[in-house]
Amino acid sequence: ACTAPGNVEESAPTPPPDPLASADRLLAQGQYAQAAAAYQALPADAPPEQAARALGLAALAWQEAGDMPRAAQLLAAQGPAAASNPLLALAGARAELRAGQAESALAHAQAIEPTTLAPYARGVRTRVIAAAATGLRNFTVAGPAWIEAFALPHPVTEQT
């Protein structure tokens, strides 16, 4: 930009766009399959923390989209490393719940530290705990979890 004849004002370089921002928007809009694909399309040279977040959110988004085979394939591809990624561990707990393994799902979901999760994933964790505890007739755990679940965001309910 020019300030006066001969003087050039320099602007700060624009930071590169967050490659996960568009996938995050799709997830928030309830476009789960598109969000999952966008998370999985993250460049191979992405920082490890960003790649781990993208993989975990892709697995959760495939589950939200109802595409359990793709979510399972993504989880299986990570092998034992999935347990160290809170989002992948959460997707694994959700898969256990869907497979009727409520006790295992409850234990695995409770083992995930909620402060490591963004609000959406905390909501998923709480709903898994609530559903698993309900299935086990553990209403001491289920009651408070259901109450908390309604206070946490779920992408479809956030649409305007």
Coordinates of N, CA, C and O in Angstrom, one line a residue:
A1 N 0.8 -1.2 0.0 CA 0.0 0.0 0.0 C 0.9 1.2 0.0 O 1.9 1.3 0.7
C2 N 0.5 2.3 -0.7 CA 1.2 3.5 -0.7 C 0.7 4.5 0.3 O -0.5 4.6 0.4
T3 N 1.6 5.2 0.9 CA 1.2 6.2 1.9 C 1.4 7.6 1.3 O 0.6 8.5 1.6
A4 N 2.4 7.8 0.5 CA 2.7 9.1 -0.1 C 3.5 8.8 -1.3 O 4.1 7.7 -1.4
P5 N 3.6 9.7 -2.3 CA 4.5 9.4 -3.4 C 5.9 9.0 -3.0 O 6.5 9.6 -2.2
G6 N 6.3 7.8 -3.4 CA 7.6 7.3 -3.1 C 7.7 6.5 -1.8 O 8.7 5.8 -1.6
N7 N 6.7 6.6 -1.0 CA 6.8 5.8 0.3 C 5.9 4.6 0.2 O 4.7 4.7 -0.2
V8 N 6.4 3.4 0.5 CA 5.7 2.2 0.5 C 5.5 1.7 1.9 O 6.5 1.5 2.6
E9 N 4.3 1.4 2.3 CA 4.0 0.8 3.6 C 4.0 -0.7 3.4 O 3.3 -1.2 2.5
E10 N 4.8 -1.3 4.2 CA 4.8 -2.8 4.2 C 3.8 -3.4 5.2 O 3.7 -2.9 6.3
S11 N 3.1 -4.4 4.7 CA 2.2 -5.1 5.7 C 2.9 -6.4 6.1 O 3.7 -7.0 5.4
A12 N 2.4 -6.9 7.2 CA 2.9 -8.2 7.7 C 2.4 -9.3 6.8 O 1.3 -9.2 6.2
P13 N 3.3 -10.3 6.6 CA 2.8 -11.4 5.8 C 1.6 -12.1 6.4 O 1.5 -12.2 7.6
T14 N 0.7 -12.5 5.5 CA -0.5 -13.2 5.9 C -0.1 -14.7 6.4 O 0.6 -15.4 5.6
P15 N -0.5 -15.1 7.6 CA -0.2 -16.4 8.0 C -0.9 -17.4 7.1 O -2.0 -17.2 6.6
P16 N -0.3 -18.6 6.9 CA -1.0 -19.6 6.1 C -2.3 -20.0 6.7 O -2.4 -20.1 7.9
P17 N -3.3 -20.4 5.9 CA -4.6 -20.8 6.4 C -4.4 -22.1 7.2 O -3.6 -23.0 6.9
D18 N -5.2 -22.3 8.2 CA -5.2 -23.5 9.0 C -5.9 -24.6 8.2 O -7.0 -24.5 7.8
P19 N -5.1 -25.6 7.8 CA -5.7 -26.7 7.0 C -6.9 -27.4 7.6 O -7.7 -28.0 6.9
L20 N -7.0 -27.3 8.9 CA -8.1 -28.0 9.6 C -9.3 -27.1 9.7 O -10.4 -27.6 10.1
A21 N -9.2 -25.8 9.5 CA -10.3 -24.9 9.7 C -11.5 -25.3 8.9 O -12.7 -25.2 9.3
S22 N -11.3 -25.6 7.6 CA -12.5 -25.9 6.8 C -13.1 -27.2 7.2 O -14.4 -27.3 7.2
A23 N -12.3 -28.2 7.6 CA -12.9 -29.5 8.2 C -13.6 -29.2 9.5 O -14.7 -29.8 9.7
D24 N -13.1 -28.3 10.3 CA -13.8 -28.0 11.6 C -15.1 -27.3 11.3 O -16.1 -27.6 11.9
R25 N -15.2 -26.5 10.3 CA -16.5 -25.8 9.9 C -17.5 -26.9 9.4 O -18.7 -26.8 9.8
L26 N -17.0 -27.8 8.6 CA -17.9 -28.8 8.1 C -18.5 -29.7 9.2 O -19.6 -30.0 9.3
L27 N -17.6 -30.0 10.2 CA -18.0 -30.8 11.4 C -19.1 -30.0 12.1 O -20.1 -30.5 12.5
A28 N -18.8 -28.7 12.4 CA -19.8 -27.9 13.1 C -21.1 -27.7 12.4 O -22.1 -27.6 13.1
Q29 N -21.1 -27.9 11.1 CA -22.3 -27.8 10.3 C -23.0 -29.1 10.2 O -24.1 -29.2 9.6
G30 N -22.5 -30.2 10.7 CA -23.1 -31.5 10.7 C -22.9 -32.2 9.3 O -23.5 -33.2 9.0
Q31 N -21.9 -31.7 8.6 CA -21.6 -32.4 7.3 C -20.4 -33.3 7.6 O -19.3 -33.1 7.2
Y32 N -20.8 -34.4 8.2 CA -19.8 -35.4 8.8 C -18.9 -36.1 7.8 O -17.7 -36.1 8.0
A33 N -19.5 -36.6 6.7 CA -18.7 -37.3 5.7 C -17.7 -36.4 5.1 O -16.5 -36.7 4.9
Q34 N -18.1 -35.2 4.7 CA -17.3 -34.2 4.1 C -16.2 -33.8 5.1 O -15.0 -33.6 4.7
A35 N -16.5 -33.6 6.4 CA -15.5 -33.2 7.4 C -14.5 -34.3 7.5 O -13.3 -34.1 7.6
A36 N -14.9 -35.6 7.6 CA -14.0 -36.7 7.7 C -13.0 -36.7 6.6 O -11.8 -36.9 6.8
A37 N -13.6 -36.6 5.4 CA -12.7 -36.6 4.2 C -11.7 -35.4 4.2 O -10.5 -35.6 3.9
A38 N -12.1 -34.3 4.7 CA -11.3 -33.1 4.8 C -10.2 -33.3 5.8 O -9.0 -33.0 5.6
Y39 N -10.5 -33.9 6.9 CA -9.5 -34.2 8.0 C -8.5 -35.2 7.4 O -7.3 -35.1 7.7
Q40 N -8.9 -36.2 6.7 CA -8.0 -37.2 6.2 C -7.2 -36.7 5.0 O -6.1 -37.3 4.7
A41 N -7.6 -35.6 4.4 CA -6.8 -35.0 3.3 C -5.7 -34.1 3.8 O -5.0 -33.5 3.0
L42 N -5.5 -34.0 5.1 CA -4.4 -33.2 5.7 C -3.1 -33.6 5.0 O -2.8 -34.8 4.9
P43 N -2.3 -32.6 4.6 CA -1.0 -32.9 4.0 C -0.1 -33.9 4.9 O -0.1 -33.8 6.1
A44 N 0.6 -34.7 4.2 CA 1.5 -35.7 4.9 C 2.6 -35.0 5.7 O 3.1 -35.6 6.7
D45 N 2.9 -33.8 5.4 CA 4.0 -33.1 6.1 C 3.4 -32.2 7.2 O 4.2 -31.4 7.8
A46 N 2.2 -32.4 7.6 CA 1.6 -31.7 8.7 C 2.4 -32.0 10.0 O 2.9 -33.1 10.2
P47 N 2.4 -31.0 11.0 CA 3.0 -31.3 12.3 C 2.3 -32.5 12.9 O 1.1 -32.7 12.8
P48 N 3.1 -33.3 13.7 CA 2.5 -34.5 14.3 C 1.2 -34.3 15.1 O 0.3 -35.0 15.1
E49 N 1.2 -33.2 15.9 CA 0.1 -32.9 16.8 C -1.2 -32.6 15.9 O -2.3 -33.1 16.2
Q50 N -1.0 -31.9 14.8 CA -2.1 -31.5 13.9 C -2.6 -32.8 13.2 O -3.8 -33.0 13.0
A51 N -1.6 -33.7 12.8 CA -2.0 -34.9 12.1 C -2.8 -35.8 13.1 O -3.8 -36.4 12.7
A52 N -2.4 -35.9 14.3 CA -3.1 -36.7 15.3 C -4.5 -36.2 15.5 O -5.4 -37.0 15.6
R53 N -4.6 -34.9 15.7 CA -5.9 -34.3 15.8 C -6.8 -34.6 14.6 O -8.0 -35.0 14.8
A54 N -6.3 -34.5 13.4 CA -7.0 -34.7 12.2 C -7.5 -36.2 12.1 O -8.6 -36.4 11.8
L55 N -6.6 -37.1 12.4 CA -7.0 -38.5 12.4 C -8.1 -38.8 13.4 O -9.0 -39.5 13.0
G56 N -8.0 -38.3 14.6 CA -9.0 -38.6 15.6 C -10.3 -38.0 15.2 O -11.4 -38.6 15.3
L57 N -10.3 -36.8 14.7 CA -11.6 -36.1 14.3 C -12.2 -36.8 13.1 O -13.4 -36.9 12.9
A58 N -11.3 -37.3 12.2 CA -11.8 -38.0 11.0 C -12.5 -39.3 11.5 O -13.6 -39.6 11.0
A59 N -12.0 -40.0 12.4 CA -12.6 -41.2 12.9 C -14.0 -40.9 13.5 O -15.0 -41.6 13.3
L60 N -14.0 -39.9 14.4 CA -15.3 -39.5 15.0 C -16.3 -39.0 14.0 O -17.5 -39.3 14.1
A61 N -15.8 -38.2 13.0 CA -16.7 -37.7 11.9 C -17.3 -38.9 11.1 O -18.5 -38.9 10.7
W62 N -16.4 -39.9 10.8 CA -17.0 -41.0 10.0 C -18.1 -41.7 10.8 O -19.1 -42.2 10.3
Q63 N -17.8 -41.8 12.1 CA -18.9 -42.5 13.0 C -20.1 -41.6 13.0 O -21.2 -42.2 12.9
E64 N -20.0 -40.3 13.1 CA -21.2 -39.4 13.1 C -21.9 -39.6 11.7 O -23.2 -39.5 11.7
A65 N -21.2 -39.8 10.7 CA -21.8 -40.0 9.3 C -22.4 -41.3 9.2 O -23.1 -41.6 8.2
G66 N -22.2 -42.2 10.1 CA -22.8 -43.6 10.1 C -21.9 -44.5 9.2 O -22.4 -45.6 8.9
D67 N -20.7 -44.1 8.9 CA -19.8 -44.9 8.1 C -18.9 -45.6 9.0 O -17.7 -45.3 9.1
M68 N -19.4 -46.6 9.7 CA -18.6 -47.4 10.7 C -17.4 -48.1 10.1 O -16.4 -48.2 10.7
P69 N -17.6 -48.7 8.8 CA -16.4 -49.4 8.2 C -15.3 -48.5 8.0 O -14.1 -48.8 8.3
R70 N -15.5 -47.2 7.5 CA -14.4 -46.3 7.4 C -13.8 -45.9 8.7 O -12.5 -45.8 8.8
A71 N -14.6 -45.7 9.7 CA -14.1 -45.3 11.0 C -13.2 -46.5 11.6 O -12.1 -46.3 12.1
A72 N -13.7 -47.7 11.4 CA -13.0 -48.9 11.9 C -11.7 -49.1 11.1 O -10.7 -49.4 11.7
Q73 N -11.7 -48.8 9.8 CA -10.5 -49.0 9.0 C -9.5 -48.0 9.5 O -8.3 -48.3 9.6
L74 N -9.9 -46.7 9.7 CA -9.0 -45.7 10.2 C -8.4 -46.1 11.6 O -7.2 -46.0 11.8
L75 N -9.2 -46.6 12.5 CA -8.7 -47.0 13.8 C -7.8 -48.2 13.7 O -6.7 -48.2 14.3
A76 N -8.1 -49.1 12.8 CA -7.3 -50.3 12.7 C -5.9 -50.0 12.1 O -4.9 -50.5 12.5
A77 N -5.9 -49.0 11.2 CA -4.6 -48.6 10.6 C -3.7 -47.9 11.6 O -2.5 -48.0 11.4
Q78 N -4.2 -47.4 12.7 CA -3.4 -46.8 13.7 C -2.8 -47.8 14.7 O -1.8 -47.5 15.3
G79 N -3.4 -48.9 14.8 CA -2.9 -50.0 15.7 C -2.9 -49.5 17.1 O -3.6 -48.7 17.5
P80 N -1.9 -50.0 17.8 CA -1.7 -49.7 19.3 C -1.5 -48.2 19.5 O -1.8 -47.7 20.6
A81 N -1.0 -47.4 18.5 CA -0.8 -46.0 18.6 C -2.1 -45.2 18.9 O -2.1 -44.1 19.4
A82 N -3.2 -45.8 18.5 CA -4.5 -45.1 18.7 C -4.8 -44.9 20.1 O -5.4 -43.9 20.5
A83 N -4.3 -45.7 21.0 CA -4.6 -45.6 22.5 C -3.9 -44.3 23.0 O -4.4 -43.7 24.0
S84 N -2.8 -43.8 22.4 CA -2.2 -42.7 22.9 C -2.7 -41.4 22.4 O -2.4 -40.3 22.8
N85 N -3.7 -41.4 21.4 CA -4.3 -40.3 20.8 C -5.7 -40.2 21.5 O -6.5 -41.1 21.2
P86 N -6.0 -39.2 22.3 CA -7.3 -39.2 23.0 C -8.5 -39.2 22.0 O -9.5 -39.8 22.4
L87 N -8.4 -38.6 20.9 CA -9.5 -38.6 20.0 C -9.7 -40.0 19.3 O -10.9 -40.4 19.2
L88 N -8.6 -40.6 19.0 CA -8.8 -42.0 18.5 C -9.2 -43.0 19.5 O -10.0 -43.9 19.3
A89 N -8.7 -42.8 20.8 CA -9.2 -43.6 21.9 C -10.7 -43.4 22.1 O -11.4 -44.4 22.4
L90 N -11.2 -42.2 21.9 CA -12.6 -41.9 22.1 C -13.4 -42.6 21.0 O -14.4 -43.2 21.2
A91 N -12.9 -42.5 19.8 CA -13.6 -43.2 18.6 C -13.6 -44.7 18.9 O -14.6 -45.3 18.6
G92 N -12.5 -45.2 19.5 CA -12.5 -46.6 19.8 C -13.5 -47.0 20.9 O -14.2 -48.0 20.8
A93 N -13.6 -46.1 21.9 CA -14.6 -46.4 22.9 C -16.0 -46.3 22.4 O -16.9 -47.1 22.7
R94 N -16.3 -45.4 21.4 CA -17.6 -45.3 20.8 C -17.9 -46.5 20.0 O -19.0 -47.0 20.0
A95 N -16.9 -47.0 19.3 CA -17.0 -48.3 18.5 C -17.3 -49.4 19.4 O -18.2 -50.3 19.1
E96 N -16.7 -49.5 20.6 CA -17.0 -50.6 21.5 C -18.4 -50.5 22.0 O -19.1 -51.5 22.1
L97 N -18.9 -49.3 22.3 CA -20.3 -49.1 22.7 C -21.2 -49.6 21.6 O -22.2 -50.4 21.9
R98 N -21.0 -49.3 20.4 CA -21.8 -49.7 19.3 C -21.8 -51.2 19.1 O -22.7 -51.8 18.6
A99 N -20.7 -51.9 19.5 CA -20.5 -53.3 19.4 C -21.1 -54.0 20.6 O -20.9 -55.3 20.7
G100 N -21.7 -53.3 21.5 CA -22.3 -53.9 22.7 C -21.3 -54.2 23.8 O -21.6 -54.9 24.7
Q101 N -20.2 -53.6 23.7 CA -19.2 -53.8 24.8 C -19.2 -52.6 25.7 O -18.2 -51.8 25.9
A102 N -20.3 -52.4 26.4 CA -20.5 -51.2 27.3 C -19.5 -51.1 28.4 O -19.0 -50.0 28.7
E103 N -19.1 -52.2 29.0 CA -18.2 -52.1 30.1 C -16.8 -51.6 29.7 O -16.2 -50.7 30.3
S104 N -16.3 -52.1 28.6 CA -15.1 -51.7 28.0 C -15.2 -50.2 27.5 O -14.2 -49.4 27.7
A105 N -16.3 -49.9 26.8 CA -16.5 -48.5 26.4 C -16.5 -47.5 27.5 O -15.8 -46.5 27.4
L106 N -17.1 -47.9 28.6 CA -17.2 -47.0 29.7 C -15.8 -46.8 30.3 O -15.4 -45.7 30.6
A107 N -15.1 -47.9 30.5 CA -13.7 -47.8 31.1 C -12.8 -47.0 30.2 O -12.1 -46.1 30.7
H108 N -12.8 -47.2 28.9 CA -12.0 -46.5 28.0 C -12.3 -45.0 27.9 O -11.5 -44.1 27.9
A109 N -13.6 -44.7 27.8 CA -14.1 -43.3 27.8 C -13.7 -42.5 29.1 O -13.3 -41.4 29.0
Q110 N -13.9 -43.2 30.2 CA -13.6 -42.6 31.5 C -12.1 -42.3 31.6 O -11.7 -41.4 32.3
A111 N -11.3 -43.1 31.0 CA -9.8 -43.0 31.1 C -9.3 -41.8 30.3 O -8.1 -41.4 30.5
I112 N -10.1 -41.3 29.4 CA -9.7 -40.1 28.6 C -9.8 -38.8 29.4 O -10.9 -38.6 29.9
E113 N -8.8 -38.1 29.6 CA -8.8 -36.9 30.3 C -9.6 -35.8 29.5 O -9.2 -35.4 28.4
P114 N -10.8 -35.4 30.1 CA -11.6 -34.5 29.3 C -11.0 -33.1 29.0 O -11.3 -32.5 28.0
T115 N -10.0 -32.7 29.8 CA -9.4 -31.4 29.5 C -8.5 -31.4 28.3 O -8.1 -30.4 27.8
T116 N -8.2 -32.6 27.8 CA -7.4 -32.7 26.6 C -8.3 -32.6 25.3 O -7.7 -32.6 24.2
L117 N -9.6 -32.5 25.5 CA -10.5 -32.6 24.4 C -11.2 -31.2 24.2 O -11.5 -30.5 25.1
A118 N -11.4 -30.9 22.9 CA -12.2 -29.7 22.6 C -13.7 -30.0 23.0 O -14.1 -31.1 23.2
P119 N -14.5 -28.9 23.1 CA -15.9 -29.1 23.5 C -16.7 -30.2 22.8 O -17.4 -31.0 23.4
Y120 N -16.5 -30.2 21.5 CA -17.3 -31.3 20.7 C -16.9 -32.7 21.2 O -17.7 -33.5 21.4
A121 N -15.6 -32.9 21.3 CA -15.1 -34.2 21.7 C -15.5 -34.5 23.1 O -15.8 -35.7 23.5
R122 N -15.5 -33.5 24.0 CA -15.9 -33.7 25.4 C -17.4 -34.2 25.4 O -17.8 -35.0 26.2
G123 N -18.2 -33.6 24.5 CA -19.6 -34.0 24.4 C -19.7 -35.4 23.9 O -20.5 -36.2 24.5
V124 N -18.9 -35.9 23.0 CA -18.9 -37.2 22.5 C -18.5 -38.2 23.7 O -19.2 -39.2 24.0
R125 N -17.4 -37.8 24.4 CA -17.0 -38.6 25.5 C -18.1 -38.8 26.6 O -18.4 -39.9 27.1
T126 N -18.7 -37.7 26.9 CA -19.8 -37.7 27.9 C -21.0 -38.5 27.5 O -21.5 -39.3 28.3
R127 N -21.3 -38.4 26.2 CA -22.5 -39.2 25.7 C -22.1 -40.7 25.7 O -22.9 -41.6 25.9
V128 N -20.8 -41.1 25.4 CA -20.4 -42.5 25.4 C -20.5 -43.0 26.8 O -21.0 -44.1 27.1
I129 N -20.0 -42.2 27.8 CA -20.1 -42.6 29.2 C -21.5 -42.7 29.6 O -21.9 -43.7 30.3
A130 N -22.4 -41.8 29.3 CA -23.8 -41.8 29.7 C -24.5 -43.1 29.1 O -25.2 -43.8 29.8
A131 N -24.3 -43.3 27.8 CA -24.9 -44.5 27.2 C -24.4 -45.8 27.7 O -25.2 -46.7 27.9
A132 N -23.1 -45.9 27.9 CA -22.5 -47.1 28.4 C -23.0 -47.4 29.8 O -23.4 -48.5 30.1
A133 N -23.0 -46.4 30.6 CA -23.4 -46.6 32.0 C -24.9 -46.9 32.1 O -25.3 -47.7 32.9
T134 N -25.7 -46.3 31.2 CA -27.1 -46.7 31.1 C -27.3 -48.1 30.8 O -28.1 -48.9 31.4
G135 N -26.5 -48.6 29.8 CA -26.6 -50.0 29.3 C -26.2 -50.9 30.5 O -26.6 -52.1 30.5
L136 N -25.3 -50.5 31.3 CA -24.8 -51.3 32.5 C -25.7 -51.1 33.7 O -25.4 -51.7 34.7
R137 N -26.7 -50.3 33.5 CA -27.7 -50.0 34.6 C -26.9 -49.3 35.8 O -27.3 -49.4 37.0
N138 N -25.9 -48.6 35.5 CA -25.1 -47.8 36.5 C -25.6 -46.4 36.5 O -25.0 -45.5 35.9
F139 N -26.7 -46.1 37.1 CA -27.4 -44.8 37.0 C -26.7 -43.8 37.9 O -26.9 -42.6 37.6
T140 N -25.8 -44.2 38.8 CA -25.0 -43.3 39.5 C -24.1 -42.5 38.6 O -23.8 -41.3 38.8
V141 N -23.6 -43.2 37.6 CA -22.7 -42.6 36.6 C -23.5 -42.0 35.5 O -23.2 -40.9 35.0
A142 N -24.5 -42.7 35.0 CA -25.3 -42.3 33.9 C -26.1 -41.0 34.1 O -26.0 -40.1 33.2
G143 N -26.7 -40.8 35.2 CA -27.5 -39.6 35.5 C -26.7 -38.4 35.3 O -27.0 -37.5 34.5
P144 N -25.6 -38.2 36.1 CA -24.8 -37.0 35.9 C -24.2 -36.8 34.5 O -24.1 -35.7 34.0
A145 N -23.8 -38.0 33.9 CA -23.3 -37.9 32.5 C -24.3 -37.4 31.5 O -24.0 -36.6 30.6
W146 N -25.6 -37.8 31.6 CA -26.6 -37.4 30.7 C -26.8 -35.9 30.9 O -27.0 -35.1 30.0
I147 N -26.8 -35.4 32.2 CA -27.0 -34.0 32.4 C -25.9 -33.2 31.8 O -26.1 -32.2 31.2
E148 N -24.7 -33.7 32.0 CA -23.5 -33.0 31.4 C -23.6 -33.0 29.9 O -23.2 -32.0 29.2
A149 N -24.0 -34.1 29.3 CA -24.0 -34.3 27.9 C -24.9 -33.2 27.2 O -24.6 -32.7 26.1
F150 N -26.0 -32.9 27.9 CA -26.9 -31.9 27.3 C -26.4 -30.5 27.3 O -26.8 -29.6 26.6
A151 N -25.4 -30.3 28.2 CA -24.8 -29.0 28.3 C -23.6 -28.8 27.3 O -23.1 -27.7 27.1
L152 N -23.1 -29.9 26.8 CA -22.0 -29.8 25.9 C -22.4 -29.8 24.4 O -23.5 -30.3 24.1
P153 N -21.6 -29.2 23.5 CA -22.1 -29.1 22.1 C -22.1 -30.3 21.3 O -21.3 -31.3 21.6
H154 N -23.0 -30.4 20.4 CA -23.1 -31.4 19.4 C -23.3 -30.7 18.1 O -24.2 -29.8 18.0
P155 N -22.5 -30.9 17.1 CA -22.6 -30.1 15.9 C -23.9 -29.9 15.3 O -24.3 -28.7 14.9
V156 N -24.8 -30.9 15.2 CA -26.1 -30.7 14.6 C -26.9 -29.7 15.4 O -27.6 -28.9 14.9
T157 N -26.8 -29.7 16.7 CA -27.6 -28.8 17.6 C -27.1 -27.4 17.5 O -27.8 -26.4 17.9
E158 N -25.9 -27.2 17.0 CA -25.3 -25.8 16.9 C -25.7 -25.1 15.6 O -25.4 -24.0 15.4
Q159 N -26.3 -25.8 14.7 CA -26.6 -25.2 13.4 C -27.7 -24.1 13.6 O -28.5 -24.2 14.5
T160 N -27.5 -23.0 12.9 CA -28.5 -21.9 13.0 C -29.4 -21.9 11.8 O -29.2 -22.5 10.8

